[in-house]
Structures are given as C-alpha cells and as structure tokens.
C-alpha cells in the first residue's frame, strides 16, 4: 500500500471522507483540493455517452478519461473503475488492472461484487494492485436499481461480502444504495472505510457523481443533492457571448491582434 492509501484508511473514525467522480482534467483539478478520493467511475457511460447501462463502457474509454483526470489530480487518491467484462477471471483481471495502472498512473482500481470477486481481489492485491470494493447495487450486473438490504438473506449476504472483501485486502468499500441500519452495521464491522452513495450518513465517507451534484446531469435519484445549477450558468454565459457577437461587441480591440 502506498502512503496515500495508508493515510486514507487512517481517516476511518477520525474524519468523514470526501469522494467525488471526475471524467476529465478540468473538473478533477477543481475538486482535487476538497476531495480525499477521486473516482473515474464507469458511470461516465450514462453521464457522458448516454449509454443505457455501464456494460457498454470499454477499457479504452476508462483509460483515456483517466489519463485526462490524472493531469488534474495532485493530492487526492485516484481510483479507476474496471469496466464490465474486464475482470471475469483472475488472469483477465490482472492483465487489465496492470494496463489501467501503468497507462493512467492511478493509485487503485475499483471492482464490483463480493464473494464472486474474492479470488480476483486477492490476486490483484498479491500483485501489489490496490483494490477498492463495491457492494449494494452493482450497476454492471444490476437488473433493477432498488435499494438493497430489504430482507434478511440480502442483508446477510451483503454483510458477509463486506467481511470477505476486507479479508481479501481491499482498502475501502463503496456501499451503493443500502438500507441505513445495514450500512451502519457494515461500517462498524469492517476496519476499512466505507464510502456511501445512497447508503446513509453512517458510512465513513460519501461519494457522488460530480455532474449530478453540480446540476449538469439530469437525474432525480433520492440520494442525489444538487448543490449548484451549472447548466444555467453555462447557458447564461453562452447567451451573453451570442449577444456580444450579434451586436459586434465581441471581439473588441482588446481581444484582437
Ligand atoms: O461509476 C461510478 O461513478 C461509481 C460511483 C457512483 C460510486 O461507481
């Protein structure tokens, strides 16, 4: 584990962990100052490319966006999602995780699942590739997007998976759309930080998709809080530009050679 990851893990029970997604350099460089962790999430498939699911996101897409994000991240831990069908077995996972790390210079990869990915997680960690886990709703395999932890079997499985992931060596786990008391139980049970998205304030930290938080992505999920309406700000700026060009106010002498 590198020092950044060790310091990240130490935040558990000390201070809340701040995480956000980034898909490009410009956003990454703005949020880096305020974040502990920046995730290049495969949510970019729906947010940027209008895909109906993250299944269509490719390794090349993740690598290219991550290379851009890398240029904007100085202090935060940078984690890259391994996309769908890139970690179906240990051999495939290792080859692709190595490719992500070497081409993007990120600090860690994130993979979805519990028991099913146990051996894969162990293999990556044995090969010195830090891994972040992801439980609850798993967008790469989900058939519906209803929150998890409604019945005892589901709760027991998720709790079991969190312990398995910890044992396999992940340094942190994203909990996506998990019932509050289960998120609390997991957070108390494991010694590594839990990062919630729709999983209550009991988690050690929170993550949101930045485009949702700034109001650039049209989404109305319960777990999203819009902190800004950047879409309107862009609209206003573009409108002013249009008016200036139309009235021959732009470019002025100051902006000409
Ligand atoms: O892909 C993503 O952005 C994610 C977060 C929502 C946790 O996995």
PDB file of C-alpha atoms and ligand atoms in Angstrom:
ATOM      1  CA  UNK A   1       0.000   0.000   0.000  1.00  0.00           C
ATOM      2  CA  UNK A   2       1.314   3.444  -0.850  1.00  0.00           C
ATOM      3  CA  UNK A   3       1.310   6.258   1.730  1.00  0.00           C
ATOM      4  CA  UNK A   4      -1.697   7.945   0.170  1.00  0.00           C
ATOM      5  CA  UNK A   5      -3.749   4.796   0.719  1.00  0.00           C
ATOM      6  CA  UNK A   6      -2.435   4.279   4.261  1.00  0.00           C
ATOM      7  CA  UNK A   7      -3.407   7.864   5.155  1.00  0.00           C
ATOM      8  CA  UNK A   8      -6.794   7.410   3.502  1.00  0.00           C
ATOM      9  CA  UNK A   9      -7.550   4.295   5.592  1.00  0.00           C
ATOM     10  CA  UNK A  10      -6.446   6.095   8.775  1.00  0.00           C
ATOM     11  CA  UNK A  11      -9.276   8.588   8.310  1.00  0.00           C
ATOM     12  CA  UNK A  12     -11.787   5.975   9.495  1.00  0.00           C
ATOM     13  CA  UNK A  13     -13.302   7.041  12.825  1.00  0.00           C
ATOM     14  CA  UNK A  14     -11.391  10.344  12.626  1.00  0.00           C
ATOM     15  CA  UNK A  15     -12.948  12.494   9.910  1.00  0.00           C
ATOM     16  CA  UNK A  16     -15.530  11.991   7.187  1.00  0.00           C
ATOM     17  CA  UNK A  17     -14.077  11.044   3.811  1.00  0.00           C
ATOM     18  CA  UNK A  18     -14.915  13.193   0.795  1.00  0.00           C
ATOM     19  CA  UNK A  19     -15.094  11.495  -2.595  1.00  0.00           C
ATOM     20  CA  UNK A  20     -16.377  12.565  -5.998  1.00  0.00           C
ATOM     21  CA  UNK A  21     -16.182  11.370  -9.573  1.00  0.00           C
ATOM     22  CA  UNK A  22     -14.245  13.055 -12.369  1.00  0.00           C
ATOM     23  CA  UNK A  23     -14.015  12.175 -16.040  1.00  0.00           C
ATOM     24  CA  UNK A  24     -11.715  14.979 -17.195  1.00  0.00           C
ATOM     25  CA  UNK A  25      -8.760  17.177 -16.173  1.00  0.00           C
ATOM     26  CA  UNK A  26     -10.680  20.420 -15.677  1.00  0.00           C
ATOM     27  CA  UNK A  27     -13.228  19.015 -13.231  1.00  0.00           C
ATOM     28  CA  UNK A  28     -10.556  16.947 -11.478  1.00  0.00           C
ATOM     29  CA  UNK A  29      -8.377  19.998 -10.857  1.00  0.00           C
ATOM     30  CA  UNK A  30     -11.298  21.917  -9.314  1.00  0.00           C
ATOM     31  CA  UNK A  31     -12.445  19.138  -6.980  1.00  0.00           C
ATOM     32  CA  UNK A  32      -8.987  17.816  -6.051  1.00  0.00           C
ATOM     33  CA  UNK A  33      -8.474  20.469  -3.357  1.00  0.00           C
ATOM     34  CA  UNK A  34     -11.579  19.345  -1.484  1.00  0.00           C
ATOM     35  CA  UNK A  35     -11.509  15.580  -2.003  1.00  0.00           C
ATOM     36  CA  UNK A  36      -9.763  12.667  -0.352  1.00  0.00           C
ATOM     37  CA  UNK A  37     -10.580  10.364  -3.254  1.00  0.00           C
ATOM     38  CA  UNK A  38     -11.409  10.989  -6.901  1.00  0.00           C
ATOM     39  CA  UNK A  39     -13.076   8.166  -8.759  1.00  0.00           C
ATOM     40  CA  UNK A  40     -13.033   7.797 -12.515  1.00  0.00           C
ATOM     41  CA  UNK A  41     -16.342   5.960 -12.438  1.00  0.00           C
ATOM     42  CA  UNK A  42     -17.782   3.903 -15.247  1.00  0.00           C
ATOM     43  CA  UNK A  43     -20.894   5.999 -14.612  1.00  0.00           C
ATOM     44  CA  UNK A  44     -19.308   8.062 -17.393  1.00  0.00           C
ATOM     45  CA  UNK A  45     -21.114   5.660 -19.745  1.00  0.00           C
ATOM     46  CA  UNK A  46     -24.516   7.030 -18.824  1.00  0.00           C
ATOM     47  CA  UNK A  47     -23.460  10.537 -17.807  1.00  0.00           C
ATOM     48  CA  UNK A  48     -21.340  11.386 -20.864  1.00  0.00           C
ATOM     49  CA  UNK A  49     -22.255   8.846 -23.521  1.00  0.00           C
ATOM     50  CA  UNK A  50     -25.959   8.315 -22.816  1.00  0.00           C
ATOM     51  CA  UNK A  51     -25.485   4.539 -22.582  1.00  0.00           C
ATOM     52  CA  UNK A  52     -28.433   2.706 -21.061  1.00  0.00           C
ATOM     53  CA  UNK A  53     -26.046   0.783 -18.785  1.00  0.00           C
ATOM     54  CA  UNK A  54     -22.391   0.757 -17.790  1.00  0.00           C
ATOM     55  CA  UNK A  55     -21.989  -2.569 -19.629  1.00  0.00           C
ATOM     56  CA  UNK A  56     -21.021  -0.735 -22.830  1.00  0.00           C
ATOM     57  CA  UNK A  57     -18.110   1.131 -21.234  1.00  0.00           C
ATOM     58  CA  UNK A  58     -14.781  -0.163 -22.549  1.00  0.00           C
ATOM     59  CA  UNK A  59     -11.323  -0.388 -21.045  1.00  0.00           C
ATOM     60  CA  UNK A  60     -10.017   2.108 -23.606  1.00  0.00           C
ATOM     61  CA  UNK A  61     -12.698   4.653 -22.632  1.00  0.00           C
ATOM     62  CA  UNK A  62     -11.768   4.310 -18.963  1.00  0.00           C
ATOM     63  CA  UNK A  63      -8.069   4.651 -19.735  1.00  0.00           C
ATOM     64  CA  UNK A  64      -8.436   7.745 -21.925  1.00  0.00           C
ATOM     65  CA  UNK A  65     -10.681   9.569 -19.421  1.00  0.00           C
ATOM     66  CA  UNK A  66      -8.375   8.547 -16.575  1.00  0.00           C
ATOM     67  CA  UNK A  67      -5.313   9.951 -18.394  1.00  0.00           C
ATOM     68  CA  UNK A  68      -7.126  13.269 -18.583  1.00  0.00           C
ATOM     69  CA  UNK A  69      -8.180  13.120 -14.903  1.00  0.00           C
ATOM     70  CA  UNK A  70      -4.614  12.253 -13.861  1.00  0.00           C
ATOM     71  CA  UNK A  71      -3.453  15.641 -15.142  1.00  0.00           C
ATOM     72  CA  UNK A  72      -5.811  17.399 -12.709  1.00  0.00           C
ATOM     73  CA  UNK A  73      -5.281  15.292  -9.592  1.00  0.00           C
ATOM     74  CA  UNK A  74      -2.455  16.276  -7.279  1.00  0.00           C
ATOM     75  CA  UNK A  75      -3.419  15.390  -3.720  1.00  0.00           C
ATOM     76  CA  UNK A  76      -6.399  13.045  -3.820  1.00  0.00           C
ATOM     77  CA  UNK A  77      -6.278   9.301  -4.126  1.00  0.00           C
ATOM     78  CA  UNK A  78      -7.197   8.452  -7.703  1.00  0.00           C
ATOM     79  CA  UNK A  79      -9.242   5.291  -8.267  1.00  0.00           C
ATOM     80  CA  UNK A  80     -10.369   3.925 -11.634  1.00  0.00           C
ATOM     81  CA  UNK A  81     -13.347   1.630 -12.191  1.00  0.00           C
ATOM     82  CA  UNK A  82     -12.592  -1.616 -14.009  1.00  0.00           C
ATOM     83  CA  UNK A  83     -15.378  -1.795 -16.573  1.00  0.00           C
ATOM     84  CA  UNK A  84     -17.749  -4.674 -17.263  1.00  0.00           C
ATOM     85  CA  UNK A  85     -16.220  -7.872 -18.685  1.00  0.00           C
ATOM     86  CA  UNK A  86     -12.663  -6.841 -17.909  1.00  0.00           C
ATOM     87  CA  UNK A  87     -12.308  -8.983 -14.750  1.00  0.00           C
ATOM     88  CA  UNK A  88     -14.182 -12.224 -15.484  1.00  0.00           C
ATOM     89  CA  UNK A  89     -11.304 -14.344 -14.159  1.00  0.00           C
ATOM     90  CA  UNK A  90      -8.042 -13.736 -12.310  1.00  0.00           C
ATOM     91  CA  UNK A  91      -5.878 -13.793 -15.455  1.00  0.00           C
ATOM     92  CA  UNK A  92      -8.049 -11.282 -17.309  1.00  0.00           C
ATOM     93  CA  UNK A  93      -8.394  -9.079 -14.218  1.00  0.00           C
ATOM     94  CA  UNK A  94      -4.648  -8.962 -13.603  1.00  0.00           C
ATOM     95  CA  UNK A  95      -3.811  -8.169 -17.220  1.00  0.00           C
ATOM     96  CA  UNK A  96      -6.388  -5.356 -17.386  1.00  0.00           C
ATOM     97  CA  UNK A  97      -5.693  -3.920 -13.938  1.00  0.00           C
ATOM     98  CA  UNK A  98      -1.974  -3.750 -14.794  1.00  0.00           C
ATOM     99  CA  UNK A  99      -2.877  -1.948 -18.023  1.00  0.00           C
ATOM    100  CA  UNK A 100      -5.039   0.583 -16.143  1.00  0.00           C
ATOM    101  CA  UNK A 101      -2.358   1.258 -13.531  1.00  0.00           C
ATOM    102  CA  UNK A 102       0.531   1.561 -15.983  1.00  0.00           C
ATOM    103  CA  UNK A 103      -1.283   3.722 -18.537  1.00  0.00           C
ATOM    104  CA  UNK A 104      -3.177   6.027 -16.176  1.00  0.00           C
ATOM    105  CA  UNK A 105      -0.840   6.119 -13.150  1.00  0.00           C
ATOM    106  CA  UNK A 106      -3.867   5.852 -10.878  1.00  0.00           C
ATOM    107  CA  UNK A 107      -3.472   4.671  -7.286  1.00  0.00           C
ATOM    108  CA  UNK A 108      -6.029   1.856  -7.295  1.00  0.00           C
ATOM    109  CA  UNK A 109      -8.817   0.136  -9.206  1.00  0.00           C
ATOM    110  CA  UNK A 110     -12.412  -0.483  -8.123  1.00  0.00           C
ATOM    111  CA  UNK A 111     -14.353  -3.636  -8.898  1.00  0.00           C
ATOM    112  CA  UNK A 112     -17.964  -4.570  -8.196  1.00  0.00           C
ATOM    113  CA  UNK A 113     -19.083  -7.579  -6.168  1.00  0.00           C
ATOM    114  CA  UNK A 114     -18.358  -9.684  -3.095  1.00  0.00           C
ATOM    115  CA  UNK A 115     -17.958 -13.456  -2.936  1.00  0.00           C
ATOM    116  CA  UNK A 116     -17.779 -13.728  -6.739  1.00  0.00           C
ATOM    117  CA  UNK A 117     -14.726 -11.458  -6.985  1.00  0.00           C
ATOM    118  CA  UNK A 118     -12.951 -12.691  -3.838  1.00  0.00           C
ATOM    119  CA  UNK A 119     -10.195 -14.589  -5.683  1.00  0.00           C
ATOM    120  CA  UNK A 120      -9.791 -11.761  -8.191  1.00  0.00           C
ATOM    121  CA  UNK A 121      -9.320  -9.203  -5.420  1.00  0.00           C
ATOM    122  CA  UNK A 122      -6.769 -11.467  -3.713  1.00  0.00           C
ATOM    123  CA  UNK A 123      -4.828 -11.919  -6.954  1.00  0.00           C
ATOM    124  CA  UNK A 124      -4.686  -8.188  -7.687  1.00  0.00           C
ATOM    125  CA  UNK A 125      -3.563  -7.373  -4.169  1.00  0.00           C
ATOM    126  CA  UNK A 126      -0.951 -10.142  -4.231  1.00  0.00           C
ATOM    127  CA  UNK A 127       0.373  -8.379  -7.335  1.00  0.00           C
ATOM    128  CA  UNK A 128       0.535  -5.050  -5.479  1.00  0.00           C
ATOM    129  CA  UNK A 129      -2.529  -3.535  -7.138  1.00  0.00           C
ATOM    130  CA  UNK A 130      -4.653  -1.773  -4.508  1.00  0.00           C
ATOM    131  CA  UNK A 131      -8.377  -2.516  -4.828  1.00  0.00           C
ATOM    132  CA  UNK A 132     -11.494  -0.709  -3.701  1.00  0.00           C
ATOM    133  CA  UNK A 133     -14.637  -2.849  -3.338  1.00  0.00           C
ATOM    134  CA  UNK A 134     -18.210  -2.012  -4.298  1.00  0.00           C
ATOM    135  CA  UNK A 135     -21.322  -3.600  -2.718  1.00  0.00           C
ATOM    136  CA  UNK A 136     -25.068  -2.965  -2.727  1.00  0.00           C
ATOM    137  CA  UNK A 137     -26.409  -2.013  -6.122  1.00  0.00           C
ATOM    138  CA  UNK A 138     -23.846  -3.232  -8.636  1.00  0.00           C
ATOM    139  CA  UNK A 139     -24.621  -1.259 -11.812  1.00  0.00           C
ATOM    140  CA  UNK A 140     -22.583  -3.596 -14.055  1.00  0.00           C
ATOM    141  CA  UNK A 141     -24.851  -6.570 -13.261  1.00  0.00           C
ATOM    142  CA  UNK A 142     -27.992  -4.994 -11.784  1.00  0.00           C
ATOM    143  CA  UNK A 143     -31.382  -5.988 -13.144  1.00  0.00           C
ATOM    144  CA  UNK A 144     -33.109  -3.280 -11.105  1.00  0.00           C
ATOM    145  CA  UNK A 145     -31.975  -0.248  -9.157  1.00  0.00           C
ATOM    146  CA  UNK A 146     -33.983  -0.779  -5.943  1.00  0.00           C
ATOM    147  CA  UNK A 147     -32.077  -0.199  -2.711  1.00  0.00           C
ATOM    148  CA  UNK A 148     -30.524  -3.262  -1.047  1.00  0.00           C
ATOM    149  CA  UNK A 149     -30.981  -4.726   2.417  1.00  0.00           C
ATOM    150  CA  UNK A 150     -34.740  -5.190   2.462  1.00  0.00           C
ATOM    151  CA  UNK A 151     -34.748  -8.826   3.590  1.00  0.00           C
ATOM    152  CA  UNK A 152     -32.603 -10.926   5.904  1.00  0.00           C
ATOM    153  CA  UNK A 153     -30.953 -13.008   3.176  1.00  0.00           C
ATOM    154  CA  UNK A 154     -29.934  -9.911   1.222  1.00  0.00           C
ATOM    155  CA  UNK A 155     -28.639  -8.245   4.418  1.00  0.00           C
ATOM    156  CA  UNK A 156     -26.663 -11.303   5.482  1.00  0.00           C
ATOM    157  CA  UNK A 157     -25.126 -11.687   2.036  1.00  0.00           C
ATOM    158  CA  UNK A 158     -24.014  -8.062   1.852  1.00  0.00           C
ATOM    159  CA  UNK A 159     -22.579  -8.175   5.382  1.00  0.00           C
ATOM    160  CA  UNK A 160     -20.791 -11.446   4.563  1.00  0.00           C
ATOM    161  CA  UNK A 161     -19.432  -9.900   1.343  1.00  0.00           C
ATOM    162  CA  UNK A 162     -18.092  -6.851   3.178  1.00  0.00           C
ATOM    163  CA  UNK A 163     -16.158  -9.124   5.560  1.00  0.00           C
ATOM    164  CA  UNK A 164     -14.884 -11.218   2.642  1.00  0.00           C
ATOM    165  CA  UNK A 165     -13.685  -8.129   0.784  1.00  0.00           C
ATOM    166  CA  UNK A 166     -11.911  -6.884   3.895  1.00  0.00           C
ATOM    167  CA  UNK A 167     -10.274 -10.278   4.338  1.00  0.00           C
ATOM    168  CA  UNK A 168      -9.239 -10.280   0.663  1.00  0.00           C
ATOM    169  CA  UNK A 169      -7.457  -6.983   1.305  1.00  0.00           C
ATOM    170  CA  UNK A 170      -9.491  -4.133  -0.212  1.00  0.00           C
ATOM    171  CA  UNK A 171      -8.571  -0.777   1.326  1.00  0.00           C
ATOM    172  CA  UNK A 172     -12.134   0.604   1.230  1.00  0.00           C
ATOM    173  CA  UNK A 173     -15.653  -0.340   0.079  1.00  0.00           C
ATOM    174  CA  UNK A 174     -18.255   1.727  -1.779  1.00  0.00           C
ATOM    175  CA  UNK A 175     -21.754   0.961  -0.465  1.00  0.00           C
ATOM    176  CA  UNK A 176     -24.319   1.880  -3.104  1.00  0.00           C
ATOM    177  CA  UNK A 177     -27.997   2.263  -2.155  1.00  0.00           C
ATOM    178  CA  UNK A 178     -28.007   0.207   1.025  1.00  0.00           C
ATOM    179  CA  UNK A 179     -30.569   0.475   3.819  1.00  0.00           C
ATOM    180  CA  UNK A 180     -29.270   2.745   6.620  1.00  0.00           C
ATOM    181  CA  UNK A 181     -29.033   0.264   9.509  1.00  0.00           C
ATOM    182  CA  UNK A 182     -27.187  -2.254   7.315  1.00  0.00           C
ATOM    183  CA  UNK A 183     -24.718   0.443   6.185  1.00  0.00           C
ATOM    184  CA  UNK A 184     -24.199   1.274   9.881  1.00  0.00           C
ATOM    185  CA  UNK A 185     -23.602  -2.384  10.756  1.00  0.00           C
ATOM    186  CA  UNK A 186     -21.083  -2.857   7.916  1.00  0.00           C
ATOM    187  CA  UNK A 187     -19.281   0.366   8.819  1.00  0.00           C
ATOM    188  CA  UNK A 188     -18.982  -0.791  12.453  1.00  0.00           C
ATOM    189  CA  UNK A 189     -17.935  -4.314  11.459  1.00  0.00           C
ATOM    190  CA  UNK A 190     -15.134  -3.657   8.980  1.00  0.00           C
ATOM    191  CA  UNK A 191     -11.894  -1.882   9.877  1.00  0.00           C
ATOM    192  CA  UNK A 192     -11.596  -0.185   6.472  1.00  0.00           C
ATOM    193  CA  UNK A 193     -13.533   2.936   5.376  1.00  0.00           C
ATOM    194  CA  UNK A 194     -16.983   2.559   3.832  1.00  0.00           C
ATOM    195  CA  UNK A 195     -17.924   5.188   1.266  1.00  0.00           C
ATOM    196  CA  UNK A 196     -21.653   5.575   0.781  1.00  0.00           C
ATOM    197  CA  UNK A 197     -23.772   6.666  -2.121  1.00  0.00           C
ATOM    198  CA  UNK A 198     -27.396   6.401  -1.089  1.00  0.00           C
ATOM    199  CA  UNK A 199     -26.240   4.469   1.970  1.00  0.00           C
ATOM    200  CA  UNK A 200     -26.864   6.967   4.828  1.00  0.00           C
ATOM    201  CA  UNK A 201     -24.599   9.180   6.906  1.00  0.00           C
ATOM    202  CA  UNK A 202     -23.387   6.159   8.910  1.00  0.00           C
ATOM    203  CA  UNK A 203     -20.721   5.465   6.279  1.00  0.00           C
ATOM    204  CA  UNK A 204     -17.175   6.703   6.851  1.00  0.00           C
ATOM    205  CA  UNK A 205     -17.423   8.911   3.775  1.00  0.00           C
ATOM    206  CA  UNK A 206     -19.656   9.891   0.892  1.00  0.00           C
ATOM    207  CA  UNK A 207     -19.309   9.837  -2.871  1.00  0.00           C
ATOM    208  CA  UNK A 208     -21.478  11.465  -5.509  1.00  0.00           C
ATOM    209  CA  UNK A 209     -21.247  11.787  -9.270  1.00  0.00           C
ATOM    210  CA  UNK A 210     -19.948  15.350  -9.690  1.00  0.00           C
ATOM    211  CA  UNK A 211     -22.156  16.040 -12.710  1.00  0.00           C
ATOM    212  CA  UNK A 212     -25.192  15.245 -10.513  1.00  0.00           C
ATOM    213  CA  UNK A 213     -24.016  17.444  -7.640  1.00  0.00           C
ATOM    214  CA  UNK A 214     -23.426  20.458  -9.897  1.00  0.00           C
ATOM    215  CA  UNK A 215     -26.689  20.012 -11.773  1.00  0.00           C
ATOM    216  CA  UNK A 216     -25.155  19.196 -15.133  1.00  0.00           C
ATOM    217  CA  UNK A 217     -26.638  15.723 -15.393  1.00  0.00           C
ATOM    218  CA  UNK A 218     -30.400  15.369 -15.413  1.00  0.00           C
ATOM    219  CA  UNK A 219     -31.048  12.760 -12.721  1.00  0.00           C
ATOM    220  CA  UNK A 220     -33.670  12.656  -9.997  1.00  0.00           C
ATOM    221  CA  UNK A 221     -32.463   9.895  -7.669  1.00  0.00           C
ATOM    222  CA  UNK A 222     -33.327  10.269  -3.983  1.00  0.00           C
ATOM    223  CA  UNK A 223     -29.676  10.062  -2.938  1.00  0.00           C
ATOM    224  CA  UNK A 224     -28.570  12.991  -5.110  1.00  0.00           C
ATOM    225  CA  UNK A 225     -28.434  16.506  -3.705  1.00  0.00           C
ATOM    226  CA  UNK A 226     -27.948  19.265  -6.275  1.00  0.00           C
ATOM    227  CA  UNK A 227     -25.564  21.860  -4.864  1.00  0.00           C
ATOM    228  CA  UNK A 228     -25.482  24.059  -7.943  1.00  0.00           C
ATOM    229  CA  UNK A 229     -27.065  24.650 -11.305  1.00  0.00           C
ATOM    230  CA  UNK A 230     -24.015  24.853 -13.527  1.00  0.00           C
ATOM    231  CA  UNK A 231     -26.169  24.160 -16.571  1.00  0.00           C
ATOM    232  CA  UNK A 232     -27.867  27.526 -16.054  1.00  0.00           C
ATOM    233  CA  UNK A 233     -24.523  29.295 -15.560  1.00  0.00           C
ATOM    234  CA  UNK A 234     -23.216  27.849 -18.835  1.00  0.00           C
ATOM    235  CA  UNK A 235     -26.431  28.821 -20.575  1.00  0.00           C
ATOM    236  CA  UNK A 236     -26.162  32.432 -19.315  1.00  0.00           C
ATOM    237  CA  UNK A 237     -22.522  32.733 -20.401  1.00  0.00           C
ATOM    238  CA  UNK A 238     -23.240  31.334 -23.871  1.00  0.00           C
ATOM    239  CA  UNK A 239     -26.225  33.664 -24.248  1.00  0.00           C
ATOM    240  CA  UNK A 240     -24.032  36.681 -23.389  1.00  0.00           C
ATOM    241  CA  UNK A 241     -21.433  35.525 -25.922  1.00  0.00           C
ATOM    242  CA  UNK A 242     -24.135  35.184 -28.580  1.00  0.00           C
ATOM    243  CA  UNK A 243     -25.467  38.667 -27.839  1.00  0.00           C
ATOM    244  CA  UNK A 244     -21.985  40.216 -27.947  1.00  0.00           C
ATOM    245  CA  UNK A 245     -21.165  38.559 -31.284  1.00  0.00           C
ATOM    246  CA  UNK A 246     -24.513  39.567 -32.747  1.00  0.00           C
ATOM    247  CA  UNK A 247     -24.029  43.214 -31.643  1.00  0.00           C
ATOM    248  CA  UNK A 248     -20.379  43.179 -32.820  1.00  0.00           C
ATOM    249  CA  UNK A 249     -19.234  43.812 -29.221  1.00  0.00           C
ATOM    250  CA  UNK A 250     -17.008  40.762 -29.303  1.00  0.00           C
ATOM    251  CA  UNK A 251     -14.186  40.542 -30.181  1.00  0.00           C
ATOM    252  CA  UNK A 252     -13.258  44.054 -29.083  1.00  0.00           C
ATOM    253  CA  UNK A 253      -9.849  45.619 -29.771  1.00  0.00           C
ATOM    254  CA  UNK A 254      -8.644  44.074 -26.510  1.00  0.00           C
ATOM    255  CA  UNK A 255      -9.327  40.596 -27.876  1.00  0.00           C
ATOM    256  CA  UNK A 256      -7.923  41.286 -31.353  1.00  0.00           C
ATOM    257  CA  UNK A 257      -4.394  41.429 -32.843  1.00  0.00           C
TER     258      UNK A 257
HETATM  259  O1  LIG B   1     -19.285   4.646 -11.527  1.00  0.00           O
HETATM  260  C1  LIG B   1     -19.387   5.404 -10.556  1.00  0.00           C
HETATM  261  O2  LIG B   1     -19.411   6.633 -10.684  1.00  0.00           O
HETATM  262  C2  LIG B   1     -19.470   4.798  -9.237  1.00  0.00           C
HETATM  263  C3  LIG B   1     -19.912   5.662  -8.103  1.00  0.00           C
HETATM  264  C4  LIG B   1     -21.327   6.004  -8.256  1.00  0.00           C
HETATM  265  C5  LIG B   1     -19.604   5.076  -6.797  1.00  0.00           C
HETATM  266  O3  LIG B   1     -19.217   3.643  -9.082  1.00  0.00           O
END
